[in-house]
């Protein structure tokens, strides 16, 4: 596809989606709160001070926890960026939406998102993202008036991977916030990338935490790949640095840097909301392995707790600060925000509103939540995990004792996870879950709905079908 055609395509989509939004907007009730959804990339909960991390590297997040509900046992829907965000935005598990478990290779289609719901309710909607796999091609831009995915900087060691440091993303978000008149409520999604490797905190953050000893004390060699066990992934390697504690310290310092800019955005967000109440939800898309199972400084290879346990903090009007031990999931974010903003929609999700956890721990022993990555599906109960592993998971293959491997783990009092007898009922539930998997939509293929929108705007020859559209130039038209 030519570059200019891509430009036509994106212009066409923006125009058509905006027209659609105007047609179905309602006047929002005066009491509607402003809503800020924050997702931090690659932030395992136990590296946040409010969740027990030794250094005070997260004063802003700790401040949110001081005035909201901190969920101690929040499970990521996936351990890769795009699948997790698909779940955060739809309330569906990774295999229930068309991004699936792939990172940037398939796109969200055929389902409304949180941004759609807020825009339909008359909200102004803006998203500011910092990771290349969240670019609009994966479909998470739907429902947003502004979807700012301009990533100007290449990752160190991987020039083909673009990202945006917290300062730049935060300044764009602050700029958007200061332009809101206050007449309408707004919904903003802020995504900060910094804790993601390579761990390169700005120089004024270097040494602020210092080396953090991990269980593995000896020096690591550098792998010749970006994934693998018992070494430093190639793209993470810092010249002359082999001590794992040094990498871990820099991870904590990147978190500290993101935390600072998060604070700047929150200050502006709250200064805009003088006439309205404010709701803030903070989470991370997934964690990071820091030596567990021999994996260092990477994610996506498993659904184990170091990758699945993420922060979830909710700040809302009339909600007293507390810690909640309920087992909760990314898929609960959509129903919870719909509830808190009192939106009149009832989408089909796999989550529940967490409002009742704001006042007391419920008995949720029977609750289970799913977590996925490529080639692996897991089922979490309270302090229990059953994983089913296989390169091409399908329900037929998922049988105990079959060629697919499965294991059950239980968390001990000390926080370690030990193998226990395989929970066959959990394997059965994973099997049923895999049966519900929806078809993926590859990013390369243009969805029929979008082709129709382009056709309606005169950008495409009426005869061009989905399979041919990539190879033909657009019809001449006015931009
Ligand atoms: Zn991520």
CSV table of N, CA, C and O in Angstrom, one decimal, residues 173-234:
chain,number,residue,atom,x,y,z
A,173,UNK,N,-0.8,15.5,26.9
A,173,UNK,CA,-2.0,15.3,27.7
A,173,UNK,C,-2.4,16.6,28.5
A,173,UNK,O,-3.6,17.0,28.5
A,174,UNK,N,-1.4,17.2,29.1
A,174,UNK,CA,-1.7,18.5,29.8
A,174,UNK,C,-2.2,19.6,28.9
A,174,UNK,O,-3.1,20.3,29.2
A,175,UNK,N,-1.6,19.6,27.7
A,175,UNK,CA,-2.1,20.6,26.7
A,175,UNK,C,-3.6,20.4,26.4
A,175,UNK,O,-4.4,21.3,26.3
A,176,UNK,N,-3.9,19.2,26.2
A,176,UNK,CA,-5.3,18.8,25.8
A,176,UNK,C,-6.2,19.2,27.0
A,176,UNK,O,-7.3,19.8,26.8
A,177,UNK,N,-5.8,18.8,28.2
A,177,UNK,CA,-6.6,19.1,29.4
A,177,UNK,C,-6.9,20.6,29.6
A,177,UNK,O,-8.0,21.0,29.9
A,178,UNK,N,-5.8,21.4,29.4
A,178,UNK,CA,-6.0,22.8,29.6
A,178,UNK,C,-6.9,23.5,28.6
A,178,UNK,O,-7.4,24.6,28.8
A,179,UNK,N,-7.1,22.8,27.5
A,179,UNK,CA,-8.0,23.3,26.4
A,179,UNK,C,-9.5,23.0,26.7
A,179,UNK,O,-10.4,23.4,25.9
A,180,UNK,N,-9.8,22.1,27.6
A,180,UNK,CA,-11.2,21.8,27.9
A,180,UNK,C,-11.9,22.9,28.6
A,180,UNK,O,-11.4,23.5,29.5
A,181,UNK,N,-13.0,23.3,28.1
A,181,UNK,CA,-13.7,24.4,28.6
A,181,UNK,C,-14.4,24.1,29.9
A,181,UNK,O,-14.7,25.0,30.7
A,182,UNK,N,-14.7,22.9,30.2
A,182,UNK,CA,-15.4,22.5,31.4
A,182,UNK,C,-16.9,22.4,31.2
A,182,UNK,O,-17.6,21.9,32.1
A,183,UNK,N,-17.3,22.8,30.0
A,183,UNK,CA,-18.8,22.7,29.8
A,183,UNK,C,-19.2,21.2,29.7
A,183,UNK,O,-20.2,20.8,30.2
A,184,UNK,N,-18.3,20.4,29.0
A,184,UNK,CA,-18.6,19.0,28.9
A,184,UNK,C,-17.7,18.2,29.8
A,184,UNK,O,-16.5,18.6,30.0
A,185,UNK,N,-18.1,17.1,30.3
A,185,UNK,CA,-17.1,16.2,31.0
A,185,UNK,C,-16.2,15.6,30.0
A,185,UNK,O,-16.5,15.5,28.8
A,186,UNK,N,-15.1,15.1,30.5
A,186,UNK,CA,-14.2,14.4,29.6
A,186,UNK,C,-13.7,13.1,30.2
A,186,UNK,O,-13.6,12.9,31.4
A,187,UNK,N,-13.3,12.3,29.2
A,187,UNK,CA,-12.7,11.0,29.6
A,187,UNK,C,-11.3,11.0,28.9
A,187,UNK,O,-11.2,11.2,27.7
A,188,UNK,N,-10.2,10.8,29.7
A,188,UNK,CA,-8.9,10.8,29.1
A,188,UNK,C,-8.2,9.5,29.5
A,188,UNK,O,-8.3,9.0,30.6
A,189,UNK,N,-7.6,8.9,28.5
A,189,UNK,CA,-6.7,7.7,28.7
A,189,UNK,C,-5.3,8.1,28.5
A,189,UNK,O,-4.9,8.6,27.5
A,190,UNK,N,-4.5,7.9,29.6
A,190,UNK,CA,-3.0,8.2,29.5
A,190,UNK,C,-2.3,7.0,29.7
A,190,UNK,O,-2.4,6.2,30.6
A,191,UNK,N,-1.4,6.7,28.7
A,191,UNK,CA,-0.5,5.5,28.8
A,191,UNK,C,0.9,5.9,28.8
A,191,UNK,O,1.4,6.7,27.9
A,192,UNK,N,1.7,5.5,29.8
A,192,UNK,CA,3.1,5.8,29.9
A,192,UNK,C,3.9,4.6,29.8
A,192,UNK,O,3.6,3.5,30.4
A,193,UNK,N,5.0,4.7,29.0
A,193,UNK,CA,5.7,3.5,28.5
A,193,UNK,C,7.0,3.2,29.4
A,193,UNK,O,7.5,2.1,29.3
A,194,UNK,N,7.4,4.2,30.2
A,194,UNK,CA,8.8,4.1,30.6
A,194,UNK,C,9.3,2.9,31.4
A,194,UNK,O,10.4,2.5,31.2
A,195,UNK,N,8.5,2.3,32.3
A,195,UNK,CA,9.1,1.1,32.9
A,195,UNK,C,9.5,0.0,32.0
A,195,UNK,O,10.2,-0.9,32.3
A,196,UNK,N,8.9,0.0,30.8
A,196,UNK,CA,9.3,-1.0,29.7
A,196,UNK,C,10.7,-0.9,29.4
A,196,UNK,O,11.3,0.2,29.3
A,197,UNK,N,11.4,-2.0,29.2
A,197,UNK,CA,12.8,-2.0,28.8
A,197,UNK,C,13.0,-1.3,27.4
A,197,UNK,O,12.1,-1.2,26.7
A,198,UNK,N,14.2,-0.9,27.1
A,198,UNK,CA,15.4,-0.9,27.9
A,198,UNK,C,15.3,0.1,29.1
A,198,UNK,O,14.6,1.2,28.9
A,199,UNK,N,15.9,-0.2,30.2
A,199,UNK,CA,15.7,0.6,31.4
A,199,UNK,C,16.7,1.8,31.3
A,199,UNK,O,17.9,1.7,31.7
A,200,UNK,N,16.2,2.9,30.8
A,200,UNK,CA,17.0,4.0,30.5
A,200,UNK,C,16.4,5.3,31.2
A,200,UNK,O,15.8,6.1,30.5
A,201,UNK,N,16.5,5.4,32.5
A,201,UNK,CA,15.9,6.6,33.2
A,201,UNK,C,16.7,7.8,32.7
A,201,UNK,O,17.9,7.7,32.5
A,202,UNK,N,16.1,9.0,32.7
A,202,UNK,CA,16.8,10.2,32.4
A,202,UNK,C,17.9,10.4,33.4
A,202,UNK,O,17.8,9.9,34.6
A,203,UNK,N,19.0,11.1,33.1
A,203,UNK,CA,20.1,11.2,33.9
A,203,UNK,C,19.8,11.7,35.3
A,203,UNK,O,20.4,11.2,36.3
A,204,UNK,N,18.8,12.6,35.5
A,204,UNK,CA,18.6,13.1,36.8
A,204,UNK,C,17.8,12.1,37.7
A,204,UNK,O,17.5,12.3,38.9
A,205,UNK,N,17.5,10.9,37.1
A,205,UNK,CA,16.9,9.8,37.9
A,205,UNK,C,17.8,8.7,38.2
A,205,UNK,O,17.6,7.9,39.1
A,206,UNK,N,19.0,8.7,37.5
A,206,UNK,CA,19.9,7.6,37.6
A,206,UNK,C,20.5,7.7,39.1
A,206,UNK,O,21.0,8.7,39.5
A,207,UNK,N,20.5,6.5,39.7
A,207,UNK,CA,21.0,6.4,41.1
A,207,UNK,C,20.1,6.8,42.2
A,207,UNK,O,20.4,6.7,43.3
A,208,UNK,N,18.9,7.3,41.8
A,208,UNK,CA,17.9,7.7,42.9
A,208,UNK,C,17.4,6.6,43.7
A,208,UNK,O,17.0,6.7,44.8
A,209,UNK,N,17.3,5.4,43.1
A,209,UNK,CA,17.0,4.2,43.8
A,209,UNK,C,18.2,3.3,44.1
A,209,UNK,O,18.5,2.8,45.2
A,210,UNK,N,19.1,3.2,43.1
A,210,UNK,CA,20.3,2.5,43.2
A,210,UNK,C,20.0,1.0,43.0
A,210,UNK,O,18.9,0.6,42.8
A,211,UNK,N,21.1,0.1,43.0
A,211,UNK,CA,20.9,-1.3,42.8
A,211,UNK,C,19.9,-1.9,43.7
A,211,UNK,O,19.9,-1.6,44.9
A,212,UNK,N,19.1,-2.8,43.2
A,212,UNK,CA,18.1,-3.5,44.0
A,212,UNK,C,18.5,-5.0,43.9
A,212,UNK,O,18.3,-5.6,42.8
A,213,UNK,N,19.0,-5.7,45.0
A,213,UNK,CA,19.4,-7.1,44.8
A,213,UNK,C,18.2,-8.0,44.5
A,213,UNK,O,17.1,-7.8,45.1
A,214,UNK,N,18.4,-8.8,43.5
A,214,UNK,CA,17.4,-9.9,43.2
A,214,UNK,C,17.9,-11.2,43.7
A,214,UNK,O,19.0,-11.3,44.3
A,215,UNK,N,17.1,-12.2,43.6
A,215,UNK,CA,17.5,-13.5,44.2
A,215,UNK,C,18.8,-14.0,43.5
A,215,UNK,O,19.6,-14.6,44.1
A,216,UNK,N,18.9,-13.7,42.2
A,216,UNK,CA,20.1,-14.1,41.4
A,216,UNK,C,21.1,-13.1,41.7
A,216,UNK,O,21.0,-11.9,41.4
A,217,UNK,N,22.2,-13.5,42.3
A,217,UNK,CA,23.3,-12.5,42.7
A,217,UNK,C,24.4,-12.4,41.7
A,217,UNK,O,25.1,-11.4,41.7
A,218,UNK,N,24.7,-13.5,41.0
A,218,UNK,CA,25.9,-13.4,40.1
A,218,UNK,C,25.6,-12.7,38.8
A,218,UNK,O,24.4,-12.5,38.4
A,219,UNK,N,26.7,-12.3,38.1
A,219,UNK,CA,26.5,-11.6,36.9
A,219,UNK,C,25.8,-12.4,35.8
A,219,UNK,O,25.9,-13.6,35.8
A,220,UNK,N,25.2,-11.7,34.9
A,220,UNK,CA,24.5,-12.3,33.8
A,220,UNK,C,25.2,-12.1,32.5
A,220,UNK,O,25.8,-11.0,32.3
A,221,UNK,N,25.1,-13.1,31.6
A,221,UNK,CA,25.6,-12.8,30.3
A,221,UNK,C,24.5,-12.2,29.4
A,221,UNK,O,23.3,-12.3,29.8
A,222,UNK,N,24.9,-11.7,28.3
A,222,UNK,CA,23.9,-11.1,27.4
A,222,UNK,C,23.4,-12.2,26.4
A,222,UNK,O,24.3,-12.9,25.7
A,223,UNK,N,22.1,-12.4,26.2
A,223,UNK,CA,21.6,-13.3,25.2
A,223,UNK,C,21.8,-12.8,23.8
A,223,UNK,O,21.9,-11.5,23.7
A,224,UNK,N,21.8,-13.6,22.8
A,224,UNK,CA,21.9,-13.1,21.5
A,224,UNK,C,20.5,-12.8,20.9
A,224,UNK,O,20.3,-12.6,19.7
A,225,UNK,N,19.4,-13.0,21.7
A,225,UNK,CA,18.1,-12.7,21.3
A,225,UNK,C,17.4,-11.8,22.3
A,225,UNK,O,18.0,-11.4,23.3
A,226,UNK,N,16.2,-11.4,22.0
A,226,UNK,CA,15.4,-10.5,22.9
A,226,UNK,C,14.6,-11.2,23.9
A,226,UNK,O,13.9,-10.6,24.7
A,227,UNK,N,14.6,-12.5,23.9
A,227,UNK,CA,13.9,-13.3,24.9
A,227,UNK,C,14.7,-14.5,25.2
A,227,UNK,O,15.7,-14.8,24.5
A,228,UNK,N,14.4,-15.2,26.3
A,228,UNK,CA,15.1,-16.4,26.7
A,228,UNK,C,15.5,-16.4,28.2
A,228,UNK,O,15.3,-15.3,28.8
A,229,UNK,N,16.0,-17.5,28.7
A,229,UNK,CA,16.3,-17.7,30.1
A,229,UNK,C,17.8,-17.4,30.4
A,229,UNK,O,18.6,-17.6,29.5
A,230,UNK,N,18.0,-17.1,31.6
A,230,UNK,CA,19.3,-17.1,32.2
A,230,UNK,C,20.3,-16.1,31.6
A,230,UNK,O,21.5,-16.3,31.5
A,231,UNK,N,19.7,-15.0,31.1
A,231,UNK,CA,20.6,-14.0,30.6
A,231,UNK,C,19.8,-12.7,30.3
A,231,UNK,O,18.6,-12.6,30.5
A,232,UNK,N,20.6,-11.7,29.9
A,232,UNK,CA,20.0,-10.4,29.6
A,232,UNK,C,19.5,-10.3,28.2
A,232,UNK,O,20.3,-10.6,27.3
A,233,UNK,N,18.2,-10.1,27.9
A,233,UNK,CA,17.8,-9.9,26.5
A,233,UNK,C,18.7,-8.9,25.8
A,233,UNK,O,19.0,-7.9,26.3
A,234,UNK,N,19.0,-9.2,24.5
A,234,UNK,CA,19.9,-8.4,23.8
A,234,UNK,C,19.5,-6.9,23.8
A,234,UNK,O,20.4,-6.0,24.0
